[in-house]
mmCIF file of C-alpha atoms in Angstrom:
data_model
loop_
_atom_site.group_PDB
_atom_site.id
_atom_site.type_symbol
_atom_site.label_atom_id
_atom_site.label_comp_id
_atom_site.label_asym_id
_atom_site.label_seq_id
_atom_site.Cartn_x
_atom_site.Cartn_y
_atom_site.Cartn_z
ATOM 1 C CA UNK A 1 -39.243 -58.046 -9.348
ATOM 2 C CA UNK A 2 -37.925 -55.361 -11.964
ATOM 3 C CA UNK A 3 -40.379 -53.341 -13.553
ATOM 4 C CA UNK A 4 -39.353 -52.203 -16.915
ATOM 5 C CA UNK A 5 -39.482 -47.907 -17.044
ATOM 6 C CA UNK A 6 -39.406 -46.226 -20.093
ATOM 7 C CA UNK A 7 -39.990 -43.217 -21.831
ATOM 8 C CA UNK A 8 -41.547 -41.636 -25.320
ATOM 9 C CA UNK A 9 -41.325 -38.381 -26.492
ATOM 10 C CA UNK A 10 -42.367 -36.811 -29.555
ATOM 11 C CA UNK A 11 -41.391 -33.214 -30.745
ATOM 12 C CA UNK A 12 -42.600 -32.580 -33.900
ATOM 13 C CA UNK A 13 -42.795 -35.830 -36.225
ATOM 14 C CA UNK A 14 -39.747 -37.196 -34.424
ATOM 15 C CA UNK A 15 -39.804 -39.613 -31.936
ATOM 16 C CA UNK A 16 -37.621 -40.091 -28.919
ATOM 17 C CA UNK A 17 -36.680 -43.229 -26.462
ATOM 18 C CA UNK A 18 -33.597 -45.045 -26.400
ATOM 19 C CA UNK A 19 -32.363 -41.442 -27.095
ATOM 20 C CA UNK A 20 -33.848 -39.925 -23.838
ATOM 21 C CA UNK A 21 -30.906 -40.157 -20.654
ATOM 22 C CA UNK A 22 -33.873 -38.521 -18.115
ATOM 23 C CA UNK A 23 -37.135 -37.124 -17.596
ATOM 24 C CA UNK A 24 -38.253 -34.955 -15.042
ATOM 25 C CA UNK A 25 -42.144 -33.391 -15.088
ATOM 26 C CA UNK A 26 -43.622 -31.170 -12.432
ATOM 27 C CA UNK A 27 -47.372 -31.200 -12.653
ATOM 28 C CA UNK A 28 -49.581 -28.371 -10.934
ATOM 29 C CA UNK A 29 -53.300 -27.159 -10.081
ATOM 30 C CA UNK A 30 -53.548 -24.033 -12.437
ATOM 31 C CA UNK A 31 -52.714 -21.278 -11.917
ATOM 32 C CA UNK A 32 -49.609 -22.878 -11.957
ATOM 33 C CA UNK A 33 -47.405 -24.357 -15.158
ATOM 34 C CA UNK A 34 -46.666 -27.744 -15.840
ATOM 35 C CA UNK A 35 -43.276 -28.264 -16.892
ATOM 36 C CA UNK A 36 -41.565 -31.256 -18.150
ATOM 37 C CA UNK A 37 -37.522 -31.555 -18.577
ATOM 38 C CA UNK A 38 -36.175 -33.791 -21.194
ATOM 39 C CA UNK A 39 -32.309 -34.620 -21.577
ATOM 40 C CA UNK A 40 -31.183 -36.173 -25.423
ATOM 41 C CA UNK A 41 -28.048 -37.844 -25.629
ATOM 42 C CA UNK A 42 -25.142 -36.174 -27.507
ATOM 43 C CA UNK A 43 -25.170 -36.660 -31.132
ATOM 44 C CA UNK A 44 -28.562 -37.442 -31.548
ATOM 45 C CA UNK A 45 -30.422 -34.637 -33.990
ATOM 46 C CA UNK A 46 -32.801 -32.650 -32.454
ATOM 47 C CA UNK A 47 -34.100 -30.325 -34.426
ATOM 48 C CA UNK A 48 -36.951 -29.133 -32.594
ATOM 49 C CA UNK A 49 -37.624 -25.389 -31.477
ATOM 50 C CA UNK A 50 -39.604 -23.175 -29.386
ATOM 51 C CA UNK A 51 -43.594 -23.677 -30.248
ATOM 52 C CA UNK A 52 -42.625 -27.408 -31.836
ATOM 53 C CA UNK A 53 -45.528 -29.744 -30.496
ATOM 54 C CA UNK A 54 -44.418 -32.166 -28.220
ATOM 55 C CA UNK A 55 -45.306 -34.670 -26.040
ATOM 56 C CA UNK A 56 -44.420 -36.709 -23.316
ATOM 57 C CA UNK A 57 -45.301 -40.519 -21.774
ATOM 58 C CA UNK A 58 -43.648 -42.159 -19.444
ATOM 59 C CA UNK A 59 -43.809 -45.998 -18.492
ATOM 60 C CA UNK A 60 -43.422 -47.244 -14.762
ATOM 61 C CA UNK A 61 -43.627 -50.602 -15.862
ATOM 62 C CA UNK A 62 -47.216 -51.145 -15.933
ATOM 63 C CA UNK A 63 -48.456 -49.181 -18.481
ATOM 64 C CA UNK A 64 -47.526 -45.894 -20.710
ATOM 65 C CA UNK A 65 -49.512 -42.753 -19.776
ATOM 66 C CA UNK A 66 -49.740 -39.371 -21.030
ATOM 67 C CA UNK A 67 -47.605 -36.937 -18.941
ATOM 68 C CA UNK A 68 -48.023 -33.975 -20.969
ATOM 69 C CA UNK A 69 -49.268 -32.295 -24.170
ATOM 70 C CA UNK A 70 -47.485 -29.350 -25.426
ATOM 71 C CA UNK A 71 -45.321 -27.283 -26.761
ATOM 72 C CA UNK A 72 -41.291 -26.597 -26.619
ATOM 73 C CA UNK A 73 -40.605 -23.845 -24.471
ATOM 74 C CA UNK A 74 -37.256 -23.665 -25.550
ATOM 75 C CA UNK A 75 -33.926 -26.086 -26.065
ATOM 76 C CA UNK A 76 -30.685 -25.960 -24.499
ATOM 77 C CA UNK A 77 -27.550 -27.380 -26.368
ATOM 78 C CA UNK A 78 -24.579 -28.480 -24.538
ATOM 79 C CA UNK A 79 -21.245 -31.003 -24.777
ATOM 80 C CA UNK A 80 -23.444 -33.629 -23.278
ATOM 81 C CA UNK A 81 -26.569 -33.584 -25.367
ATOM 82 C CA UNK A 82 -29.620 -31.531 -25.574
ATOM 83 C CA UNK A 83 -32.101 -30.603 -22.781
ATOM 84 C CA UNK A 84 -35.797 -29.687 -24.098
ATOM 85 C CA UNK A 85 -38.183 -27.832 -22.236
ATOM 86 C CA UNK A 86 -41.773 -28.603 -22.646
ATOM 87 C CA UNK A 87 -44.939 -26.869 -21.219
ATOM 88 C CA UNK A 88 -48.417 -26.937 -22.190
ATOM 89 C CA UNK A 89 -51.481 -25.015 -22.308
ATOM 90 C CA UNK A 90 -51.240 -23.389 -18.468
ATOM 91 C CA UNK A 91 -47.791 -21.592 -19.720
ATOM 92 C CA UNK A 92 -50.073 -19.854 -22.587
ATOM 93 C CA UNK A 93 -52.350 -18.870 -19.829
ATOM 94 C CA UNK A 94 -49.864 -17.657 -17.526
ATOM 95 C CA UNK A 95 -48.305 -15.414 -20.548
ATOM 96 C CA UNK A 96 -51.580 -13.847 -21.351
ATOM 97 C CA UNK A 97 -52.762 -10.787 -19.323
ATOM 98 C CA UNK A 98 -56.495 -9.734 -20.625
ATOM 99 C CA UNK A 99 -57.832 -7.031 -20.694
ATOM 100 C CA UNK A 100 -61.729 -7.337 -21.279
ATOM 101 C CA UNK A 101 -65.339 -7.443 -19.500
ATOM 102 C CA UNK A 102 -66.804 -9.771 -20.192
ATOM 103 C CA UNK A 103 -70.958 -9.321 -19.925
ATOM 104 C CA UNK A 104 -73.615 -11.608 -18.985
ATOM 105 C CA UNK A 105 -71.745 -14.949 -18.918
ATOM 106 C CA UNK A 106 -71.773 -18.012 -16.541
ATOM 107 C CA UNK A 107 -68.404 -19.350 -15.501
ATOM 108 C CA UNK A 108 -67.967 -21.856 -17.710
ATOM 109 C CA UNK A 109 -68.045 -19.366 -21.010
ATOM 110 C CA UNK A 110 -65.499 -17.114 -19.343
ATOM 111 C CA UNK A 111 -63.534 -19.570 -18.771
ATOM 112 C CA UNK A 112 -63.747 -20.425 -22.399
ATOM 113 C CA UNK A 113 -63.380 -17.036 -23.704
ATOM 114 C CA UNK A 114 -59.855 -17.047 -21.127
ATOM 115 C CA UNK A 115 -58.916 -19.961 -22.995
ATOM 116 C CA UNK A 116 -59.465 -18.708 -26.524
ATOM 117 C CA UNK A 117 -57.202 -15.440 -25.545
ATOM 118 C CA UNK A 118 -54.480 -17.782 -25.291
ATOM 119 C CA UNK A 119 -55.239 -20.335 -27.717
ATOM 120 C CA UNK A 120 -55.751 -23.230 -25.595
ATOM 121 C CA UNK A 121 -58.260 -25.512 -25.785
ATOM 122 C CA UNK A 122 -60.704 -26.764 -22.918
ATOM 123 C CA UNK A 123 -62.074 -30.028 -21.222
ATOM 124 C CA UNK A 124 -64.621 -30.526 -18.941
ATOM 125 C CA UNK A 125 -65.381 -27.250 -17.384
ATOM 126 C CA UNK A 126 -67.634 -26.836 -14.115
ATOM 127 C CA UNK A 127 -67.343 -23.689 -13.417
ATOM 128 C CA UNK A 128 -71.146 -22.680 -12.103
ATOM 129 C CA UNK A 129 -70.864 -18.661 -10.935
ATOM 130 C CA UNK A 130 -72.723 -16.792 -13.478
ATOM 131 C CA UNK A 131 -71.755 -13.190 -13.902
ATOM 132 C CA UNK A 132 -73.612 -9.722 -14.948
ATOM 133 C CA UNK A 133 -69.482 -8.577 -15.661
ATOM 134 C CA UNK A 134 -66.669 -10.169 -14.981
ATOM 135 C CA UNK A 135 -63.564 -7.936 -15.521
ATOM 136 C CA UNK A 136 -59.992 -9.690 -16.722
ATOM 137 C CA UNK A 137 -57.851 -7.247 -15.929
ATOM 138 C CA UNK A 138 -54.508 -7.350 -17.132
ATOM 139 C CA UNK A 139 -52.928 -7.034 -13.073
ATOM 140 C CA UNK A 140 -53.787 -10.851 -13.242
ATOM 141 C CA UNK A 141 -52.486 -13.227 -15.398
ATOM 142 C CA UNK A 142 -55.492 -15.829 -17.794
ATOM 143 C CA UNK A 143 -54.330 -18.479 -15.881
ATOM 144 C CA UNK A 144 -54.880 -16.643 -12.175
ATOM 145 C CA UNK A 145 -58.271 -15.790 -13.825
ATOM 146 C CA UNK A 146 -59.173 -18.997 -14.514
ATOM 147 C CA UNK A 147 -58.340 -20.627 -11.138
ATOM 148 C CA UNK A 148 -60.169 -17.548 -9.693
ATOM 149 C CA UNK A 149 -63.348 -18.507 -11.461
ATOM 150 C CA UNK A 150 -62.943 -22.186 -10.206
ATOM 151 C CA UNK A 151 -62.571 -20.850 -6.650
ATOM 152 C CA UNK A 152 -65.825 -18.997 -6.887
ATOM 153 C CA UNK A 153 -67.552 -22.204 -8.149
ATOM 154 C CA UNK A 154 -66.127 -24.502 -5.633
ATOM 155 C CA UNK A 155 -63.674 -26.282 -7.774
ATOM 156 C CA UNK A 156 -60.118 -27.420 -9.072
ATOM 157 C CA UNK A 157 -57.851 -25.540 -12.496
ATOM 158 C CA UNK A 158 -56.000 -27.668 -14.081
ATOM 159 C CA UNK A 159 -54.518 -28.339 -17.059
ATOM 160 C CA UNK A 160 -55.186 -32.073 -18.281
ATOM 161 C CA UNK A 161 -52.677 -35.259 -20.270
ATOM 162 C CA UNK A 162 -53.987 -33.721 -23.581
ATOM 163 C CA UNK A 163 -53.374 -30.401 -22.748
ATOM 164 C CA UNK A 164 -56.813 -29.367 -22.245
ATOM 165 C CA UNK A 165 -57.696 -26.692 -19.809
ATOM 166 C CA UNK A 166 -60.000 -28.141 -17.543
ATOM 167 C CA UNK A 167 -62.567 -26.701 -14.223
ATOM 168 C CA UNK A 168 -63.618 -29.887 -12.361
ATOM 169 C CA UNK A 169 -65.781 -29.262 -8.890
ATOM 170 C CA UNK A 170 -64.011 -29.480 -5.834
ATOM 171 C CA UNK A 171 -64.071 -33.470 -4.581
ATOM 172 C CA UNK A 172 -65.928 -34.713 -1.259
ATOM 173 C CA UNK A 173 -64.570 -37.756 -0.832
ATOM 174 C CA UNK A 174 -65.025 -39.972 -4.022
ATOM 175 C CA UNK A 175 -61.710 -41.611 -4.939
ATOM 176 C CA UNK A 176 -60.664 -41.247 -8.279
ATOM 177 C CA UNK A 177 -57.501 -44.117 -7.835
ATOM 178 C CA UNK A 178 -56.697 -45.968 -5.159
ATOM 179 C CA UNK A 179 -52.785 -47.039 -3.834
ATOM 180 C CA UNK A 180 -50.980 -49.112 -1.926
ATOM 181 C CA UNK A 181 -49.187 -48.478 0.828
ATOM 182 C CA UNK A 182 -47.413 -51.343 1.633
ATOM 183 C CA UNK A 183 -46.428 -52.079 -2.076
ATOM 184 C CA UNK A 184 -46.189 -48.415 -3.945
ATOM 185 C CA UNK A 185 -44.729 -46.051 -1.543
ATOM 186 C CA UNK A 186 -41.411 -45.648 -0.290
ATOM 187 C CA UNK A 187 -42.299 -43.210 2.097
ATOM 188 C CA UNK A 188 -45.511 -41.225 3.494
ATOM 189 C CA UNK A 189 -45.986 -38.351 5.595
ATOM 190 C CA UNK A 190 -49.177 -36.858 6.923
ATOM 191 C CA UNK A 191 -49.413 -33.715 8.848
ATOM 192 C CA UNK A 192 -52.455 -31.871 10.448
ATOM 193 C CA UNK A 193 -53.176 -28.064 10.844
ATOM 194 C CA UNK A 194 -54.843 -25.540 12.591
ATOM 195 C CA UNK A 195 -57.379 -23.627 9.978
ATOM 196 C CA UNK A 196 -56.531 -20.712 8.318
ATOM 197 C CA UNK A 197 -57.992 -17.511 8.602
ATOM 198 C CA UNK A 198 -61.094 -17.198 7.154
ATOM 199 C CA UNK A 199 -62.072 -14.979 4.617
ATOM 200 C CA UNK A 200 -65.788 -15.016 3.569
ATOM 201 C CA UNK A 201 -66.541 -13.543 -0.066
ATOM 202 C CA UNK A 202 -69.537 -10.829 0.079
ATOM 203 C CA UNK A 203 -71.445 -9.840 -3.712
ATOM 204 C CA UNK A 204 -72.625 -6.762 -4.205
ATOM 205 C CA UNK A 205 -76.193 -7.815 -4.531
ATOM 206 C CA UNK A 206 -78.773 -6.329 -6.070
ATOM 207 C CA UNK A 207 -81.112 -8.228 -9.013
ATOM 208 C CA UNK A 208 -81.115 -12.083 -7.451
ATOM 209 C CA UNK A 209 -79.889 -13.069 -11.216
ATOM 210 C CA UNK A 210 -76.633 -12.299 -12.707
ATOM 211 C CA UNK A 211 -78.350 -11.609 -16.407
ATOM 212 C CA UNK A 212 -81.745 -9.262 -14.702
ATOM 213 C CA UNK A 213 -82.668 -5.922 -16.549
ATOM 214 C CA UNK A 214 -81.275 -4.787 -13.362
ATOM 215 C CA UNK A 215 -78.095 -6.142 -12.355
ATOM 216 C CA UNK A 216 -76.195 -3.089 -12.694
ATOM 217 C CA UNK A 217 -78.644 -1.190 -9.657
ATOM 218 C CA UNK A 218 -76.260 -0.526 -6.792
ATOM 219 C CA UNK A 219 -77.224 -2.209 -3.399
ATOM 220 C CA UNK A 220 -75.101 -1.068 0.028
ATOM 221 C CA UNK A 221 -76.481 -4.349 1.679
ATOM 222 C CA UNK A 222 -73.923 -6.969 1.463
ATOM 223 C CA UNK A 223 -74.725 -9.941 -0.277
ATOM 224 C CA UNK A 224 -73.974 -12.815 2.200
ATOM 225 C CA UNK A 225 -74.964 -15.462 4.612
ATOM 226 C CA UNK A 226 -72.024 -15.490 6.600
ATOM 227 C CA UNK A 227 -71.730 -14.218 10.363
ATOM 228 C CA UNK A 228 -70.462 -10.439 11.582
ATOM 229 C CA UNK A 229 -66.668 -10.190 11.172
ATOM 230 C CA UNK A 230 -64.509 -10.815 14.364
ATOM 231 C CA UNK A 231 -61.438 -12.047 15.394
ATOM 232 C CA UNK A 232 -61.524 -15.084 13.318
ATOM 233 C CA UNK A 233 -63.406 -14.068 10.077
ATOM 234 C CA UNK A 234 -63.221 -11.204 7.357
ATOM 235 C CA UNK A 235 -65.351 -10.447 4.748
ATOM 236 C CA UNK A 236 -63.972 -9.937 1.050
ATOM 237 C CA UNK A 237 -65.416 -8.181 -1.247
ATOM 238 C CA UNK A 238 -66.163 -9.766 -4.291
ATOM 239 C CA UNK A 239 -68.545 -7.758 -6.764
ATOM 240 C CA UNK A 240 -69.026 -10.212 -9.538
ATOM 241 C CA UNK A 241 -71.387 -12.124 -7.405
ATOM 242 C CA UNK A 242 -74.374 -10.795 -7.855
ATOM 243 C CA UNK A 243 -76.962 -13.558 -6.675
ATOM 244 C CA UNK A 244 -76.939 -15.385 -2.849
ATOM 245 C CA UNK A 245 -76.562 -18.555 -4.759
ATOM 246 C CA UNK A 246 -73.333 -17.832 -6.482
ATOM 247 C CA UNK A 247 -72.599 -16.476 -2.894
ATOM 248 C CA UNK A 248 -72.874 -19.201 -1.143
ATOM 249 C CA UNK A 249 -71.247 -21.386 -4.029
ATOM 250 C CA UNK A 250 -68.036 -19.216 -3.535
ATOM 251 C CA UNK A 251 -68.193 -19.753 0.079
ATOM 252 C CA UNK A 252 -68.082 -23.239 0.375
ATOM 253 C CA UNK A 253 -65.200 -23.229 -2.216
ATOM 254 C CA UNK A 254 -63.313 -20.913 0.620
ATOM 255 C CA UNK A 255 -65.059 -23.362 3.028
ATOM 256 C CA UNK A 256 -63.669 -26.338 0.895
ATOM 257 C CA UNK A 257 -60.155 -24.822 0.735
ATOM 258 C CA UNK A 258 -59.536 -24.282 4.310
ATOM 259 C CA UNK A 259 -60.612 -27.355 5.313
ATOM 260 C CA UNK A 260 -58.654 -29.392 3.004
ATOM 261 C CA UNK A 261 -55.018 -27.385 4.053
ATOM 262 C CA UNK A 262 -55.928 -28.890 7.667
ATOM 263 C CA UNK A 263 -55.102 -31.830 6.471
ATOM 264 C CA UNK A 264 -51.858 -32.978 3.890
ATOM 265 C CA UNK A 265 -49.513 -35.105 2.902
ATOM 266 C CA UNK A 266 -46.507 -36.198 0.834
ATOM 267 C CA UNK A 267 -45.374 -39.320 -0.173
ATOM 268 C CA UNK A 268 -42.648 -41.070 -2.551
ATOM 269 C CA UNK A 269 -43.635 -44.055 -4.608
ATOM 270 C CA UNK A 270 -42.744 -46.290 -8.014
ATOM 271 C CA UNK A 271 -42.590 -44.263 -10.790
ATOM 272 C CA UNK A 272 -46.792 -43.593 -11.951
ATOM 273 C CA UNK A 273 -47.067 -41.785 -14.954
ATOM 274 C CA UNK A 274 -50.789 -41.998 -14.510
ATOM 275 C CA UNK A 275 -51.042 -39.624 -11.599
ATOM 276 C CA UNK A 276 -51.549 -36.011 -12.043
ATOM 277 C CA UNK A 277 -52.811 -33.053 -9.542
ATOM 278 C CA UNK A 278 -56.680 -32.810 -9.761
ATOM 279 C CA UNK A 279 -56.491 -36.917 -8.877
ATOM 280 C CA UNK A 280 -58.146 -38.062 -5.253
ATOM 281 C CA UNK A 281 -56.154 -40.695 -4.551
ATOM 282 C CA UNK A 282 -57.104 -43.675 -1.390
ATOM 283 C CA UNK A 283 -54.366 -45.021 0.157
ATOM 284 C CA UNK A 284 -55.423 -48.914 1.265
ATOM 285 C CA UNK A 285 -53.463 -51.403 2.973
ATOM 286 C CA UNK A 286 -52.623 -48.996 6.513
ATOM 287 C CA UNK A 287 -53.360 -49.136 9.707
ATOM 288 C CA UNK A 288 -53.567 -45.729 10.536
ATOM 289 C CA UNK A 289 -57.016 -43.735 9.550
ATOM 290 C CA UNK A 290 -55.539 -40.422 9.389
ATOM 291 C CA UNK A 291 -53.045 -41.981 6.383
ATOM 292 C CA UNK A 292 -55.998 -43.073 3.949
ATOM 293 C CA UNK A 293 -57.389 -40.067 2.786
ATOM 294 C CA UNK A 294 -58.456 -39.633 0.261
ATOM 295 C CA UNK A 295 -56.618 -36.875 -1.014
ATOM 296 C CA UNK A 296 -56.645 -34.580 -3.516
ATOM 297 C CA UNK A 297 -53.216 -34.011 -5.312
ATOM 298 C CA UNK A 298 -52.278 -30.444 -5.956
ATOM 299 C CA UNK A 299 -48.537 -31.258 -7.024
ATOM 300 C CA UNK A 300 -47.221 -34.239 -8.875
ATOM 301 C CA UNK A 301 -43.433 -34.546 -10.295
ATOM 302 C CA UNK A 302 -42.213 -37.556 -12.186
ATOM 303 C CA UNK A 303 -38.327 -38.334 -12.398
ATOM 304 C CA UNK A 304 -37.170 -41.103 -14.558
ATOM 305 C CA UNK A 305 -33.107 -41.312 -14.884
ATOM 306 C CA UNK A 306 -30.159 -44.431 -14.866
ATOM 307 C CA UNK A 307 -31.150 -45.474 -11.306
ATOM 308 C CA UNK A 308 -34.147 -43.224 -10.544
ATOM 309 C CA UNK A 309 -37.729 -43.740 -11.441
ATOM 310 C CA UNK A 310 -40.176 -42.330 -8.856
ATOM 311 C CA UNK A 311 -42.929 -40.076 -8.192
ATOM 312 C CA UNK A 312 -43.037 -37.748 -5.713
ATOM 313 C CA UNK A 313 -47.081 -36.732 -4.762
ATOM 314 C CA UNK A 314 -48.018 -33.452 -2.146
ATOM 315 C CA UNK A 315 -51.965 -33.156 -1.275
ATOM 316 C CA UNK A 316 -54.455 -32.012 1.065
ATOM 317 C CA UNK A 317 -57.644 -33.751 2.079
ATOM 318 C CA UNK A 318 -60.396 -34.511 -0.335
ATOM 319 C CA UNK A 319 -63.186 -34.953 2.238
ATOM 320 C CA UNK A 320 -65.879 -33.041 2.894
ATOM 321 C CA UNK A 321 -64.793 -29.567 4.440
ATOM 322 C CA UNK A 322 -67.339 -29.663 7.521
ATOM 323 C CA UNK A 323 -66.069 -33.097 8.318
ATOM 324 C CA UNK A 324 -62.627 -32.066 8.357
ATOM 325 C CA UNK A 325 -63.082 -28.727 10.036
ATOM 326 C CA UNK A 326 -64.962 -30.197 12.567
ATOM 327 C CA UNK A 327 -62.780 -33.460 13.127
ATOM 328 C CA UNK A 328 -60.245 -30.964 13.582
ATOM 329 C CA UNK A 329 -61.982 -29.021 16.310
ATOM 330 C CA UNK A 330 -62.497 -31.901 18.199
ATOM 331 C CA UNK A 331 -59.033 -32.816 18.027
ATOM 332 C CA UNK A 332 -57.708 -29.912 19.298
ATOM 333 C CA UNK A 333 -60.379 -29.644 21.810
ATOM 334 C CA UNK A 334 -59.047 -33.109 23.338
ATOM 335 C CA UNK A 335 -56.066 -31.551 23.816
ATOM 336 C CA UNK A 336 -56.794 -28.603 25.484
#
């Protein structure tokens, strides 16, 4: 069976298919940029420039998705056609460095006020640490901001098909699409790893609520339910918290973090426009456990080209972080 690939994209009011020789998109959890590579055959007009909107979809033969909503980053003209650059709402992020407090807010309006600095526009956004000040310095980009916020609040940055900047919590477990092994991949790799380091945020307590009369008192106890440091743990300092429950929230998304990178994998299948980082994907049809996941994609790049249309997924595990630390443990423990 053939499946018929194809692909669409838009710059402008113009509109691009038979005219496109190859596609290539890399997709990434913010604060990365998502980048997509379009080549134009010679002779064709394209008269499109930086900041044109743009748009791409690709077709694996099953249905057209959404790859990315954008803008032109910038065009390069050569003997053999026309290659355009297009990026979308995380490379305004990454561009902006802010330099504000911002008082009072909960995640989710910092996040929004991020946004606004660099004219994007948002999604869904989980993002449950409340703040008494959150500083944006400029030493960070909006973009590291954002996925700092997410951290805290024990979810995922990323920038969405419409080009919407969205904070989604972090999964445990729940599928969002499943695959098959036997009939979508050409290859799959797995790979398990010791945990990291761990680094256990501390606030700098004080009020028990973020927006109290007295959130700005100082406190030299620190703010946290984690054990001593030792050999295998370190505390870091994070003063925005000011409440054990944003605490603890920020903790498990450390928690949730390290126990995912124990667990990863990469795999080449059929070109599927539809997948983007942020997905948990279930891979069915295998006989080996440690192969089904689910996982949660953190980088996705589409290639479609005379001979070549695939997708190329890298992920950790989506499970719950306990599970997977302590699955781990035992592991190793057999071992020893």
């Amino acid at each position: 069976m053939t499946l018929a690939t194809g692909a669409t994209v838009t710059l402008d009011d113009l509109r691009y298919t038979v005219q496109i020789r190859s596609v290539a998109a890399e997709l990434v959890l913010l604060p990365g940029v998502n980048r997509a590579e379009v080549a134009i055959a010679a002779g064709v007009d394209v008269p499109a420039a930086a900041g044109a909107r743009a748009s791409v979809e690709l077709d694996g033969g099953d249905g057209t998705a959404v790859v990315l909503t954008g803008t032109v980053d910038h065009v390069e003209r050569t003997t053999s056609g026309a290659v355009v650059v297009v990026t979308d709402a995380g490379a305004a992020l990454a561009a902006t460095r802010p330099s504000e407090t911002y008082n009072g807010l909960t995640g989710v309006q910092v996040v929004g006020k991020l946004a606004d600095l660099a004219s994007a526009d948002t999604g869904q956004v989980a993002a449950l640490t409340q703040t008494a000040a959150y500083v944006a310095d400029a030493r960070r980009t909006a973009a590291e901001h954002v996925a700092a916020i997410a951290r805290r609040s024990d979810a995922v940055a990323a920038v969405d098909a419409e080009g919407r900047v969205t904070v989604v919590a972090w999964p445990v477990g729940v599928a969002t699409a499943a695959m098959r092994l036997d009939r979508e991949f050409t290859s799959f790799t797995t790979s398990a790893h010791t945990p990291a380091h761990e680094f256990t945020p501390v606030g700098a307590g004080g009020s028990g609520a973020a927006q109290a009369p007295d959130a700005w008192v100082p406190s030299t106890d620190p703010l946290t339910g984690a054990d001593e440091p030792d050999g295998t743990r370190t505390w870091s300092p994070a003063p925005v918290l000011r409440t054990r429950s944003d605490v603890d929230l920020a903790a498990r998304g450390e928690s949730s973090r390290r126990g995912a990178a124990t667990a990863r994998m990469r795999g080449t299948c059929w070109l599927q426009p539809a997948r983007r980082p942020g997905d948990v994907v279930r891979i069915d049809e295998t006989t080996d456990p440690a192969q089904s996941g689910p996982w949660l994609l953190t980088t996705v790049r589409h290639e479609l080209a005379p001979g070549v249309a695939r997708t190329t997924l890298a992920g950790v595990a989506a499970g719950a972080s306990d599970d997977l630390l302590g699955g781990l443990a035992g592991a190793l423990g057999g071992l020893l």
